[in-house]
XYZ file of N, CA and C in Angstrom:
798
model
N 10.308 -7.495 -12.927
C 9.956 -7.222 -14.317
C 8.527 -7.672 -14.582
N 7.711 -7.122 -15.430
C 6.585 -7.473 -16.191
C 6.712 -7.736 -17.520
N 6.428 -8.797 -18.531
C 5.659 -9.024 -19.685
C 5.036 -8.120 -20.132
N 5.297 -8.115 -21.636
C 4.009 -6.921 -22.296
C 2.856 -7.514 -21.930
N 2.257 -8.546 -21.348
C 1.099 -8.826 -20.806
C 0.550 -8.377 -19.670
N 1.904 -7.959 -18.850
C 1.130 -7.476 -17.732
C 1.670 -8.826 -16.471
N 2.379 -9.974 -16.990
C 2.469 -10.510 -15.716
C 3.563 -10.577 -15.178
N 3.843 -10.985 -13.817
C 5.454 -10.865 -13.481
C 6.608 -12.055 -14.244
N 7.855 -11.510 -15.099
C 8.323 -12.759 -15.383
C 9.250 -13.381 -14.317
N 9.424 -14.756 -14.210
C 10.373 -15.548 -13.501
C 11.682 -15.326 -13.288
N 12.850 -14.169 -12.506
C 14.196 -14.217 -12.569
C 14.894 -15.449 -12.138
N 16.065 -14.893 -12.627
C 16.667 -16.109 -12.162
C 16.746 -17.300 -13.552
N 18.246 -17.831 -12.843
C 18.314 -19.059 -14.077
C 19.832 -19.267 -13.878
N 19.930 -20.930 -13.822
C 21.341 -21.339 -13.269
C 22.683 -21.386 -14.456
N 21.740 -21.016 -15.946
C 23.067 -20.205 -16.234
C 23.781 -18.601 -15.690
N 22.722 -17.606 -15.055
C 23.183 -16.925 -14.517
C 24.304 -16.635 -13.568
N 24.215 -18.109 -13.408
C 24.853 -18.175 -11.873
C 26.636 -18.070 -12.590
N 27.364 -16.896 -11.464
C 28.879 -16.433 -11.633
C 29.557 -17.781 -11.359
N 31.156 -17.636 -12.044
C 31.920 -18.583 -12.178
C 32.371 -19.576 -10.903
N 32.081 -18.132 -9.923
C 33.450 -18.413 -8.711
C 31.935 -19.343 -7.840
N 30.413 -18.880 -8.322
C 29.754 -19.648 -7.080
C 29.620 -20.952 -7.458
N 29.730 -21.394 -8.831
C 29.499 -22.341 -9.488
C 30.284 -24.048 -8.534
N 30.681 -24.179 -8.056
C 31.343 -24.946 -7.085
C 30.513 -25.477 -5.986
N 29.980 -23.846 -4.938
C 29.256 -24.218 -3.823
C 27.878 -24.782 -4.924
N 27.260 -24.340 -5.511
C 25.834 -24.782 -6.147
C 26.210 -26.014 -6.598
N 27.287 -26.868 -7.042
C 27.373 -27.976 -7.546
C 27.249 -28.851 -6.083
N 27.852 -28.156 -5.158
C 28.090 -28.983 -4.017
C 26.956 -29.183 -3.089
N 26.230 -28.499 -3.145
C 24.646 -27.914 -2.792
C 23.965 -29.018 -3.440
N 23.937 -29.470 -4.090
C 22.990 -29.927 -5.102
C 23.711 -31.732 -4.606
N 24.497 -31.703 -4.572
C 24.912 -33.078 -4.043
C 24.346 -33.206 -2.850
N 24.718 -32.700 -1.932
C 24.324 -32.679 -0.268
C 23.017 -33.284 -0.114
N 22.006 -31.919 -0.958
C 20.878 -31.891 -1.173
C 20.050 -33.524 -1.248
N 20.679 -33.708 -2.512
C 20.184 -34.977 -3.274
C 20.596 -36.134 -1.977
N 21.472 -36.494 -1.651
C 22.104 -37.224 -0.582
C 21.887 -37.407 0.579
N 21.234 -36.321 1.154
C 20.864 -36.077 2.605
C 19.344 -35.762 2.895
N 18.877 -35.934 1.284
C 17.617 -35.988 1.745
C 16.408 -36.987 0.810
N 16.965 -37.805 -0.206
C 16.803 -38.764 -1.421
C 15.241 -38.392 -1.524
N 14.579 -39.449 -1.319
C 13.160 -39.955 -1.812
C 12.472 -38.993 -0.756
N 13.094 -38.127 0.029
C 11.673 -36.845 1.019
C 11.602 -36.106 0.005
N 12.406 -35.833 -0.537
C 12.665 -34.476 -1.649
C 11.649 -34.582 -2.387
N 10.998 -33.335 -2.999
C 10.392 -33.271 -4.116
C 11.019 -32.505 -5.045
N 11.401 -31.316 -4.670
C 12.608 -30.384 -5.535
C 13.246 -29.610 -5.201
N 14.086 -28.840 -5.192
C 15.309 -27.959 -4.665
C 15.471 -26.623 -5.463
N 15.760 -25.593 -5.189
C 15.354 -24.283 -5.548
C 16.652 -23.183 -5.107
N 16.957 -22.533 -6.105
C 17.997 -21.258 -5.218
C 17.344 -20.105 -5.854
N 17.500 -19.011 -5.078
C 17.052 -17.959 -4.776
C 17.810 -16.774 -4.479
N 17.091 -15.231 -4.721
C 18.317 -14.213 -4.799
C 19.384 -13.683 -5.286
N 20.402 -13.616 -4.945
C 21.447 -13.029 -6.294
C 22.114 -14.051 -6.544
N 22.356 -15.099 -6.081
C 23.287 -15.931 -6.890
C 22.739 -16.597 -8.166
N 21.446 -16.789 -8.292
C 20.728 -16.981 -10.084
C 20.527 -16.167 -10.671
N 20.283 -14.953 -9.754
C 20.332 -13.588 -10.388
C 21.436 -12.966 -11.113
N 22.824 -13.834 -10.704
C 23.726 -13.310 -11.422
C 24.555 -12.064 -10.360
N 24.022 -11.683 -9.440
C 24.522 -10.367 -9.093
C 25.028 -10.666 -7.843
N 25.371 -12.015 -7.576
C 26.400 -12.293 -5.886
C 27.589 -11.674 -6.361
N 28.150 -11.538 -4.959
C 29.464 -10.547 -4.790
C 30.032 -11.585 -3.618
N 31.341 -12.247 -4.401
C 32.101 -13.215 -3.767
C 32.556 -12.627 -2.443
N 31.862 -13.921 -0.993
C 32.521 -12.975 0.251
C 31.481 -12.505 0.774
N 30.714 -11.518 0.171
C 29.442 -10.656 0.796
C 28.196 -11.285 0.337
N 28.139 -12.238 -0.394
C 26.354 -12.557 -0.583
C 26.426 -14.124 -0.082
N 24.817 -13.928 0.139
C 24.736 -15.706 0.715
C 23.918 -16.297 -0.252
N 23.981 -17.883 0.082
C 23.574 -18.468 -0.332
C 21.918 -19.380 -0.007
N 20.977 -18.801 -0.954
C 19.760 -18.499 -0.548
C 19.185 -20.024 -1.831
N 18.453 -20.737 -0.156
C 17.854 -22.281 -0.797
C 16.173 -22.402 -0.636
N 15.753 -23.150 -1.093
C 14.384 -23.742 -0.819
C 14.353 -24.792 -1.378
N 13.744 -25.727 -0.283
C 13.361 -27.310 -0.524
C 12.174 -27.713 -0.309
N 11.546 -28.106 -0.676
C 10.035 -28.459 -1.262
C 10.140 -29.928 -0.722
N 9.737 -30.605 0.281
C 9.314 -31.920 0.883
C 8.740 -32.637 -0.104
N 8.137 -33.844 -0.019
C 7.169 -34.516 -0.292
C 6.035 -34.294 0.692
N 6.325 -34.730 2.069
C 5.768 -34.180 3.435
C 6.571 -32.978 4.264
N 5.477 -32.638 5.101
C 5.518 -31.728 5.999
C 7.063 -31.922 6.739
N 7.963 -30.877 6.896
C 9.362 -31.349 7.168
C 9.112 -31.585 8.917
N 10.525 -32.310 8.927
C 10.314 -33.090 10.321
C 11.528 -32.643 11.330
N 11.403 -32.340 12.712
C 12.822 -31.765 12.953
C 14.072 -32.777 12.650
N 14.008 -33.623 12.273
C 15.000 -34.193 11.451
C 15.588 -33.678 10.045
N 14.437 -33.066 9.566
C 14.975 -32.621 8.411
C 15.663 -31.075 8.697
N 14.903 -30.531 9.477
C 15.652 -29.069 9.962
C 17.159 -29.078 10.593
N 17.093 -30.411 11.014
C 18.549 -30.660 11.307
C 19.349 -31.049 10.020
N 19.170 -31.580 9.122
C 19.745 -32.185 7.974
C 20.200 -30.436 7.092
N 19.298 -29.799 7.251
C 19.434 -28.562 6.400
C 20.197 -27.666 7.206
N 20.627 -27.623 8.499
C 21.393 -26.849 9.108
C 22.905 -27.610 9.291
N 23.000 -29.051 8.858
C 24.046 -29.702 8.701
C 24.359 -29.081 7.487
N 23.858 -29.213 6.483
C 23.983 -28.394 5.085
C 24.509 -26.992 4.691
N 23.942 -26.061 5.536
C 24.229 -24.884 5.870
C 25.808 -24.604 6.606
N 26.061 -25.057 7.696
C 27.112 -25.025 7.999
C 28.608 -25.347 7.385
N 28.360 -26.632 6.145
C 29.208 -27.465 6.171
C 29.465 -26.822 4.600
N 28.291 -25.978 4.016
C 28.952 -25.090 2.815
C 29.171 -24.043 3.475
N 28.920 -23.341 4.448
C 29.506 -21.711 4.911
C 31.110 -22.318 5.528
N 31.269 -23.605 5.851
C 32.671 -23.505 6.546
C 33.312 -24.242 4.887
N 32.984 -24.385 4.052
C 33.803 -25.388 2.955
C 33.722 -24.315 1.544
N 33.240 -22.905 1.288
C 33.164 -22.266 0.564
C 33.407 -20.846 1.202
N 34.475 -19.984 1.209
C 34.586 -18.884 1.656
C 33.542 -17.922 0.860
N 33.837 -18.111 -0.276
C 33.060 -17.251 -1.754
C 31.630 -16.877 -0.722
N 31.101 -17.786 -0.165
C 29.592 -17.015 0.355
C 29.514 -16.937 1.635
N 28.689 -15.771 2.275
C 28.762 -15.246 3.100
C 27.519 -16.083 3.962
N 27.821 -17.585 4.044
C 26.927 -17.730 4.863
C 25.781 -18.434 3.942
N 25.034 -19.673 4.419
C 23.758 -20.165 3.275
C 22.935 -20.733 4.343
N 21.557 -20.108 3.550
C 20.252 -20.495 4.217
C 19.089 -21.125 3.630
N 18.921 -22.476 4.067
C 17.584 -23.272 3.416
C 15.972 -22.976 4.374
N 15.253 -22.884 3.261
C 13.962 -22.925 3.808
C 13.386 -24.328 3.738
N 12.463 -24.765 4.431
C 12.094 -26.191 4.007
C 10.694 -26.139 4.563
N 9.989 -26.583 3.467
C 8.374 -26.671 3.080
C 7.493 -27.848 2.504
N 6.688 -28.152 2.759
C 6.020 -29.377 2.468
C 5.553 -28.851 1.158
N 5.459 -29.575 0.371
C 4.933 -29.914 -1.230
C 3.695 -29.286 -1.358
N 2.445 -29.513 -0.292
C 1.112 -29.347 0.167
C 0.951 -27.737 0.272
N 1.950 -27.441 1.211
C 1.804 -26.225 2.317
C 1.702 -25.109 0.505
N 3.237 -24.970 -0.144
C 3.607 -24.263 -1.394
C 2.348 -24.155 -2.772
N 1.454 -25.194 -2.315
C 0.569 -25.349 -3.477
C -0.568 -25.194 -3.015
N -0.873 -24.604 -1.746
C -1.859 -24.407 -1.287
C -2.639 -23.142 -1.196
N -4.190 -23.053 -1.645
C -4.785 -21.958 -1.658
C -4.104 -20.805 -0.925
N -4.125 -20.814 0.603
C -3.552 -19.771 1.428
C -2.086 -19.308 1.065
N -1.231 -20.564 0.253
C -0.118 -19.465 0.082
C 0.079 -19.142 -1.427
N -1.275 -19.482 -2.261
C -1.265 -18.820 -3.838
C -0.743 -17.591 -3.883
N -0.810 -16.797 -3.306
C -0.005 -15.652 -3.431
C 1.111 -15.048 -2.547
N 1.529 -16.040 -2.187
C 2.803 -15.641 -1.523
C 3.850 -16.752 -1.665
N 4.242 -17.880 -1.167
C 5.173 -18.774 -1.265
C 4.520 -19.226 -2.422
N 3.596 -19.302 -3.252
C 3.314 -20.228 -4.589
C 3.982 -18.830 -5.242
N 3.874 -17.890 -5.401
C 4.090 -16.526 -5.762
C 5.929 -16.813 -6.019
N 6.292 -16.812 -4.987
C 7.671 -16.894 -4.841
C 8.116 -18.012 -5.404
N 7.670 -19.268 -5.357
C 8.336 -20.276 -6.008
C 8.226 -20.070 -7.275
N 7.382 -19.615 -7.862
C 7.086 -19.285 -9.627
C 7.702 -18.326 -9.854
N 7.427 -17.128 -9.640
C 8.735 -16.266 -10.153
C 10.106 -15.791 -9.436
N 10.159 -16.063 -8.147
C 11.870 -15.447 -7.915
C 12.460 -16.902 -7.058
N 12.474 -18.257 -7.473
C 12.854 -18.851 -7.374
C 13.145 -19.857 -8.297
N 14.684 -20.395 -8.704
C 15.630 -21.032 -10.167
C 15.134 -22.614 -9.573
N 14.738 -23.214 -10.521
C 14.528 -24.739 -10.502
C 16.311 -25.431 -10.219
N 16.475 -26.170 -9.050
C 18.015 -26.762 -9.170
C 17.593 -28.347 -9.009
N 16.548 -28.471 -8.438
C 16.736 -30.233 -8.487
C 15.109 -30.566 -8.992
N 14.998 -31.673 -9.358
C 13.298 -32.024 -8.873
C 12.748 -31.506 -10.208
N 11.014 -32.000 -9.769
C 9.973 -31.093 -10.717
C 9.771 -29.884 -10.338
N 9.712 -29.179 -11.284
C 9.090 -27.769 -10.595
C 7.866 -27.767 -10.830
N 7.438 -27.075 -9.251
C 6.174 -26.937 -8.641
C 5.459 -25.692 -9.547
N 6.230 -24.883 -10.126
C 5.778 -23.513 -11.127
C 4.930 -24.321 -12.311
N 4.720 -25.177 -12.709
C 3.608 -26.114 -13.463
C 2.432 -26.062 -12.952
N 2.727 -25.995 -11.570
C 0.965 -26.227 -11.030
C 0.733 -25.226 -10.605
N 1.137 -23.317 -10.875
C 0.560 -22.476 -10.238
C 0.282 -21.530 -10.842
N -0.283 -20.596 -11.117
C -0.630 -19.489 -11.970
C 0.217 -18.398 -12.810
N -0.040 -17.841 -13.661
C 0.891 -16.612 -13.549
C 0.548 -15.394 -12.763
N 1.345 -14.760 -12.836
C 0.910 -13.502 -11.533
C 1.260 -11.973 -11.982
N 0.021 -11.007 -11.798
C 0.074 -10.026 -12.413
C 1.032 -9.425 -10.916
N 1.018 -7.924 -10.809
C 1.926 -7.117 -9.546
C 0.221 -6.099 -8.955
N -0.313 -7.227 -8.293
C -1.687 -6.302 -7.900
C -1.555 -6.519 -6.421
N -2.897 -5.478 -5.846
C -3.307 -5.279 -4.217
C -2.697 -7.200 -3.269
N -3.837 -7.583 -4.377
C -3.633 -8.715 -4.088
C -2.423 -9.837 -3.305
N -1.421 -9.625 -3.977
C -0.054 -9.877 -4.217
C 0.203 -9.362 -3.502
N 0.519 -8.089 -3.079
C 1.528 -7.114 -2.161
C 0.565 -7.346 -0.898
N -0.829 -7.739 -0.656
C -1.109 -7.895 0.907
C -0.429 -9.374 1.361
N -0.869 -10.517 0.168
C -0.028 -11.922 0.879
C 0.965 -11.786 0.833
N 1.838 -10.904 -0.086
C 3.389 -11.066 0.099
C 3.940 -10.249 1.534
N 3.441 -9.129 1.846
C 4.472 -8.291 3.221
C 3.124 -7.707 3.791
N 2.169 -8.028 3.752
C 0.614 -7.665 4.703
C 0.978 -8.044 5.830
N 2.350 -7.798 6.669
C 2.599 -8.170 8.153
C 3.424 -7.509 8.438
N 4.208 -6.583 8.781
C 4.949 -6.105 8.825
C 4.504 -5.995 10.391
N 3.170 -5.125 10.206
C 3.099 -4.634 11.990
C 3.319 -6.214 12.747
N 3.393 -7.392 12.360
C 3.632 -8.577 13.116
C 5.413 -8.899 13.442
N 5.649 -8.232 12.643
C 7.467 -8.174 12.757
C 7.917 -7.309 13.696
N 7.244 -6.185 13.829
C 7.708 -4.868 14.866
C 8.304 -5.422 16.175
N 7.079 -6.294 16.994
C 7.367 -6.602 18.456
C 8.225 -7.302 18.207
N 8.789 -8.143 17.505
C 10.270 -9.311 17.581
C 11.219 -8.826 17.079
N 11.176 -7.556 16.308
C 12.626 -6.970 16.270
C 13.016 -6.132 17.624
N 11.935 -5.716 18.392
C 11.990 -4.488 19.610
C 12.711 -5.737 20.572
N 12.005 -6.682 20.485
C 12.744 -8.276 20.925
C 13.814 -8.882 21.055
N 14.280 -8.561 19.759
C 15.491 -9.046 19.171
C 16.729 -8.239 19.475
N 16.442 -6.755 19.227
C 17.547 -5.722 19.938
C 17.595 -5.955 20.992
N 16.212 -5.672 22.238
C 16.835 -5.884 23.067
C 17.772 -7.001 24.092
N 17.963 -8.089 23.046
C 18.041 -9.560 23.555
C 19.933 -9.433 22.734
N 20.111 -8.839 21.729
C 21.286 -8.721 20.848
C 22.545 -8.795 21.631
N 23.229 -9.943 21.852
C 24.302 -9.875 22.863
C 25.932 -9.498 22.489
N 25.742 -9.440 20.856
C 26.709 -8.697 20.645
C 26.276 -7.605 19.209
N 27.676 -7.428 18.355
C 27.462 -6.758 17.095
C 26.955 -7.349 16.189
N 27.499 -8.581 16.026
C 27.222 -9.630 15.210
C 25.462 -9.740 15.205
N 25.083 -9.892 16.277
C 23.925 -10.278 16.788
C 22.917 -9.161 15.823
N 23.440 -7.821 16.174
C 22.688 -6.569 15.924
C 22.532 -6.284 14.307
N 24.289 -6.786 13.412
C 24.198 -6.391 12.238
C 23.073 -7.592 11.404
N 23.091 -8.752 12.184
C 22.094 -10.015 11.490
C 20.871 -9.072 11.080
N 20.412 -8.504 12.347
C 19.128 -8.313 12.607
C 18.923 -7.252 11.756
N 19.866 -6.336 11.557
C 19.572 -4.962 10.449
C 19.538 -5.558 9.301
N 21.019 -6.153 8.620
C 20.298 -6.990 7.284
C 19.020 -7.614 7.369
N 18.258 -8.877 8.006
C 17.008 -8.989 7.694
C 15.899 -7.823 7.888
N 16.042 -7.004 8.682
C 14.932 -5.869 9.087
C 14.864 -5.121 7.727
N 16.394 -4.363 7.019
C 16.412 -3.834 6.433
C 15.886 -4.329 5.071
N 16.116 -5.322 4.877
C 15.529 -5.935 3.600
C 13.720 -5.982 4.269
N 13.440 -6.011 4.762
C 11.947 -6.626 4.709
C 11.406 -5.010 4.787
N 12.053 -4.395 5.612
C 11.379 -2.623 4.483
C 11.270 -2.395 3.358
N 12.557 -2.584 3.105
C 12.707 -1.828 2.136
C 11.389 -2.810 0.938
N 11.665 -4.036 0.974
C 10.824 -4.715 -0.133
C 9.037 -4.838 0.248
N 8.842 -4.730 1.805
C 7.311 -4.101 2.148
C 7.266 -2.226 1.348
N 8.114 -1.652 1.227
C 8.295 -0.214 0.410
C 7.794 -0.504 -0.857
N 8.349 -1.542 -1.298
C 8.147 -0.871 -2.765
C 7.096 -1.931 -2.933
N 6.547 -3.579 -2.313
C 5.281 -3.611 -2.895
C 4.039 -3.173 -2.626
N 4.316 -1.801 -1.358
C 3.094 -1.275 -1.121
C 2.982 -0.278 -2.404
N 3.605 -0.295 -3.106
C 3.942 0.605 -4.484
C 3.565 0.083 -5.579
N 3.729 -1.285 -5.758
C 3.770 -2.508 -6.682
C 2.672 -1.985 -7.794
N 1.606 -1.877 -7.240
C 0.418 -2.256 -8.034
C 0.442 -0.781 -9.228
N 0.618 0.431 -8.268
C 0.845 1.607 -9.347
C 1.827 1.755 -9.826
N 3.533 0.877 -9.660
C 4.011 0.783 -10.502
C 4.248 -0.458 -11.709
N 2.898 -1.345 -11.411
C 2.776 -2.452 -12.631
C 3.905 -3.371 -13.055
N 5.010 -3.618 -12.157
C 6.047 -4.396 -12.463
C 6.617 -4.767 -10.879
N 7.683 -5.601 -11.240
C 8.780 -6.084 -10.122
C 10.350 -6.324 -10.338
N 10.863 -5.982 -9.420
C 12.318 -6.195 -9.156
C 12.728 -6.383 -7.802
N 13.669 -7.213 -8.384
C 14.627 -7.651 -6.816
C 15.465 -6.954 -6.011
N 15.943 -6.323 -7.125
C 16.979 -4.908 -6.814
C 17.112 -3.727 -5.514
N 17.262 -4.197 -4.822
C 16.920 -3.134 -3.420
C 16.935 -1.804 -3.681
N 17.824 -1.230 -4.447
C 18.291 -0.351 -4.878
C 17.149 0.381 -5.414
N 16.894 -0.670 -6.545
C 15.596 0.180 -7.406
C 14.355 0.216 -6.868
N 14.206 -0.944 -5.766
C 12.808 -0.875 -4.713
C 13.124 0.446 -4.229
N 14.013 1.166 -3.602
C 13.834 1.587 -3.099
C 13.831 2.890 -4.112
N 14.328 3.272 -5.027
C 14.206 4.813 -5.981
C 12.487 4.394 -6.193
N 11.855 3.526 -6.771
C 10.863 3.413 -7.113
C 9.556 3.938 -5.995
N 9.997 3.339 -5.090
C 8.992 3.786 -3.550
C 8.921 5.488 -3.739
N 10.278 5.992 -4.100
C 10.384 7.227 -3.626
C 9.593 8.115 -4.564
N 9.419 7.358 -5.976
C 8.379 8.628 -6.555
C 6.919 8.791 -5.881
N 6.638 7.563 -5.085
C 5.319 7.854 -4.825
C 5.448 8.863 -3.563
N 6.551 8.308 -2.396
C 6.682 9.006 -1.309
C 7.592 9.717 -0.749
N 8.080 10.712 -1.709
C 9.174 11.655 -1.692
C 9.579 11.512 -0.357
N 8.686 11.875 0.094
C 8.775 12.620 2.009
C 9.701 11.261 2.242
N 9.892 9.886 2.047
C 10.606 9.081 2.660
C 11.348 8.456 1.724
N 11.972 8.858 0.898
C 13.089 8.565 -0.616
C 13.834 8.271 -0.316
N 14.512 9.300 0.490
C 16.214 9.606 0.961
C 16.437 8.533 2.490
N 15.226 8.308 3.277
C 15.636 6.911 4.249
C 15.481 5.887 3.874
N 14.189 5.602 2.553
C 14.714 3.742 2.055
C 15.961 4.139 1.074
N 16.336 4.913 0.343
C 17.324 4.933 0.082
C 18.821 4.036 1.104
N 18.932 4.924 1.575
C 19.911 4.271 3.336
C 19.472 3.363 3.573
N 18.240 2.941 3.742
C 18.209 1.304 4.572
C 18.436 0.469 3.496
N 17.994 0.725 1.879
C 18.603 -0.368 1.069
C 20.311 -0.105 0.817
N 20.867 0.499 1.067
C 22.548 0.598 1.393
C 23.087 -0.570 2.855
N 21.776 -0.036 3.900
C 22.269 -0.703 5.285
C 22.019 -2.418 4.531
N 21.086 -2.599 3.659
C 20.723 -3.942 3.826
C 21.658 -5.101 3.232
N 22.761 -4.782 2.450
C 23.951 -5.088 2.292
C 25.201 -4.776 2.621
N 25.156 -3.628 3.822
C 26.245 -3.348 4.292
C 25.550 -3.138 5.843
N 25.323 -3.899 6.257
C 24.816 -3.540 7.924
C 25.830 -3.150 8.834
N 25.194 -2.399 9.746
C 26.038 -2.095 10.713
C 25.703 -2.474 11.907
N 26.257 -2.481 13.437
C 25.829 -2.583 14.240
C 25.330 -1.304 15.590
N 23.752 -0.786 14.718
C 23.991 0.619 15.320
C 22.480 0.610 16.239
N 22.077 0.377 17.383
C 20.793 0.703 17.861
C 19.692 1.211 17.518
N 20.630 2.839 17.375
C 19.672 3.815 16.970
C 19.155 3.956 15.289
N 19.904 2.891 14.930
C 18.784 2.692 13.371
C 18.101 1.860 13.585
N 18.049 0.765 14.136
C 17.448 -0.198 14.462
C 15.694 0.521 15.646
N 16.010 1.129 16.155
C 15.126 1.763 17.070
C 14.370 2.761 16.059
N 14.888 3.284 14.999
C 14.248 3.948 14.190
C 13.419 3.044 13.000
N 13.990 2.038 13.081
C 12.859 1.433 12.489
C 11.892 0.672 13.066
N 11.806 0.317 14.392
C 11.036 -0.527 14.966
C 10.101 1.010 15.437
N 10.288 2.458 15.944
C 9.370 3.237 15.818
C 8.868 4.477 15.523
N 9.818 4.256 14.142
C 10.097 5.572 13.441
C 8.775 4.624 11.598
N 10.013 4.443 11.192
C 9.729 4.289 9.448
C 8.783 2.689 10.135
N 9.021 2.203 10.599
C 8.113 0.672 11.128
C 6.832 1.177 11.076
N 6.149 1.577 12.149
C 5.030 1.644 12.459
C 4.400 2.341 11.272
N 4.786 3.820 10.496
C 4.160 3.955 9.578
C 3.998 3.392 8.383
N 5.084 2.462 7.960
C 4.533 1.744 7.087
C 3.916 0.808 7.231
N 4.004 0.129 8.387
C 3.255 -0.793 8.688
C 1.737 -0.519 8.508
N 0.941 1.086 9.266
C -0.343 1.539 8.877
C -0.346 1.645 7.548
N 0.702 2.499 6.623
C -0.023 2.742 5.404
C -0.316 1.211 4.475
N 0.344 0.330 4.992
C 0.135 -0.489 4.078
C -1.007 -1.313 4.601
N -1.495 -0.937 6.353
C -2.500 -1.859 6.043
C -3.799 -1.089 5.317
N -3.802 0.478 5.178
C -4.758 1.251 4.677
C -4.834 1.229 3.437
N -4.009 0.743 2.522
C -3.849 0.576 1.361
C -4.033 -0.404 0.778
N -3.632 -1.612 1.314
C -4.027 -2.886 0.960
C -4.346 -4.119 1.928
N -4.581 -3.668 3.246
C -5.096 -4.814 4.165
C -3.812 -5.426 4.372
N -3.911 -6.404 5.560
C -3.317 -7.252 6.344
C -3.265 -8.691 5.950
N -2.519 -9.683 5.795
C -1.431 -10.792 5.233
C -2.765 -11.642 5.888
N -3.534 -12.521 5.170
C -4.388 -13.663 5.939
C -3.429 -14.728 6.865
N -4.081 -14.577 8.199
C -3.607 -15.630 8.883
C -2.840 -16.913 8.453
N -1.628 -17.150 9.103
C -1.233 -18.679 8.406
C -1.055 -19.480 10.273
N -1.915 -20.539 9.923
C -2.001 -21.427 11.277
C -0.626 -21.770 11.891
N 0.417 -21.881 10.877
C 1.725 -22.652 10.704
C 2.328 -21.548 11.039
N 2.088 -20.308 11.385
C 3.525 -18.795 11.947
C 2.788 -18.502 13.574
N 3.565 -18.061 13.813
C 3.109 -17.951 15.506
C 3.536 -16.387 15.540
């Protein structure tokens, strides 16, 4: 969404959050606080469950934790203790994933428009100060859509990677849900700027892409279907690593340039 001003507003909000998830987020928020006290700076959920639009069973549970310092593999272990111990103690979600970020890294020039981006508008304050005090507001420009998915052609070789390494179904449908989401939402913010707003909505990323690029409507259409209902099928997967991949990957760097280096991604 945009403001009659023109900037993106903030979704999300933990009254949104449905009855049945209301349990794991209480329990989340304990763990959280407990397993990680005085490192913490603040705690964050993300995606459809503040959005309001989880579907008990099929959606996960989507975190971000904000350090004081740079996290330590101690803490990556603490957050995958976390992860496990609500995917085996809450059926309701399909699975929960924390990101974990230093305080520094989120407020830093290089990621003003991308993880500062994300923490200000599509991420719900659950613990802590929020870091959205110290960062700008944000219009839906060039700008924005190169730090936010200006990489795509860097994703290509590790999904061609990833299939061929996929040792089962399981393995294959992971990889289509994340692939499929990171099209479909590189789709529509290579779109962003001429359509002057934002949404989370896969659905509508993807009708929206299609007024600009008819010729490819009707396949982000399907991949935002695959990206909540994955399957385990090769030959979509192969079609996107060198079919719909590679060209969007060019048009978007012709359109808006390539994602500035981050020292910290390999």
């Amino acid at each position: 969404m945009a403001g009659k001003d023109g900037y993106i507003e903030r979704e999300g909000s933990l009254g949104l959050v449905r009855p049945e998830f209301r349990a794991v987020v209480a329990a989340l928020r304990d763990q959280v606080a407990h397993r990680f006290g005085g490192r913490l700076h603040s705690a964050y959920l993300y995606g459809s469950v503040p959005r309001g639009t989880a579907r008990a069973r099929r959606s996960d549970l989507d975190v971000l934790l904000a350090l004081h310092e740079s996290p330590t593999e101690a803490d990556r272990a603490e957050a995958r203790n976390i992860e496990s111990e609500l995917d085996a103690g809450f059926d309701v979600i399909d699975g929960a994933g924390i990101l974990l970020f230093g305080r520094d890294v989120l407020l830093s020039d290089l990621e003003r428009y991308d993880l500062g981006w994300f923490v200000a508008c599509l991420c719900t304050p659950l613990l802590g100060d929020d870091l959205a005090e110290h960062l700008p507001r944000y219009r839906p420009t060039s700008l924005l859509a190169r730090e936010t998915n200006g990489d795509l052609g860097d994703a290509l070789p590790r999904w061609r990677r990833q299939v061929a390494e996929a040792a089962d179904d399981a393995a294959l449908r992971s990889l289509m849900r994340r692939a499929s989401r990171k099209l479909v939402r590189t789709a529509f913010t290579l779109v962003m700027p001429r359509y002057g707003g934002w949404t989370s909505d896969l659905a509508e990323q993807a009708e929206i892409f299609g007024r600009y690029y008819p010729e490819r409507a009707g396949q982000l259409r399907e991949i935002a279907v695959l990206a909540g209902n994955p399957v385990a099928d090769r030959n979509v997967l192969d079609m996107y690593t060198e079919n719909l991949g590679p060209w969007l990957a060019a048009e978007y760097l012709t359109v808006h340039g390539a994602k500035s280096p981050r020292p910290y991604e390999s």
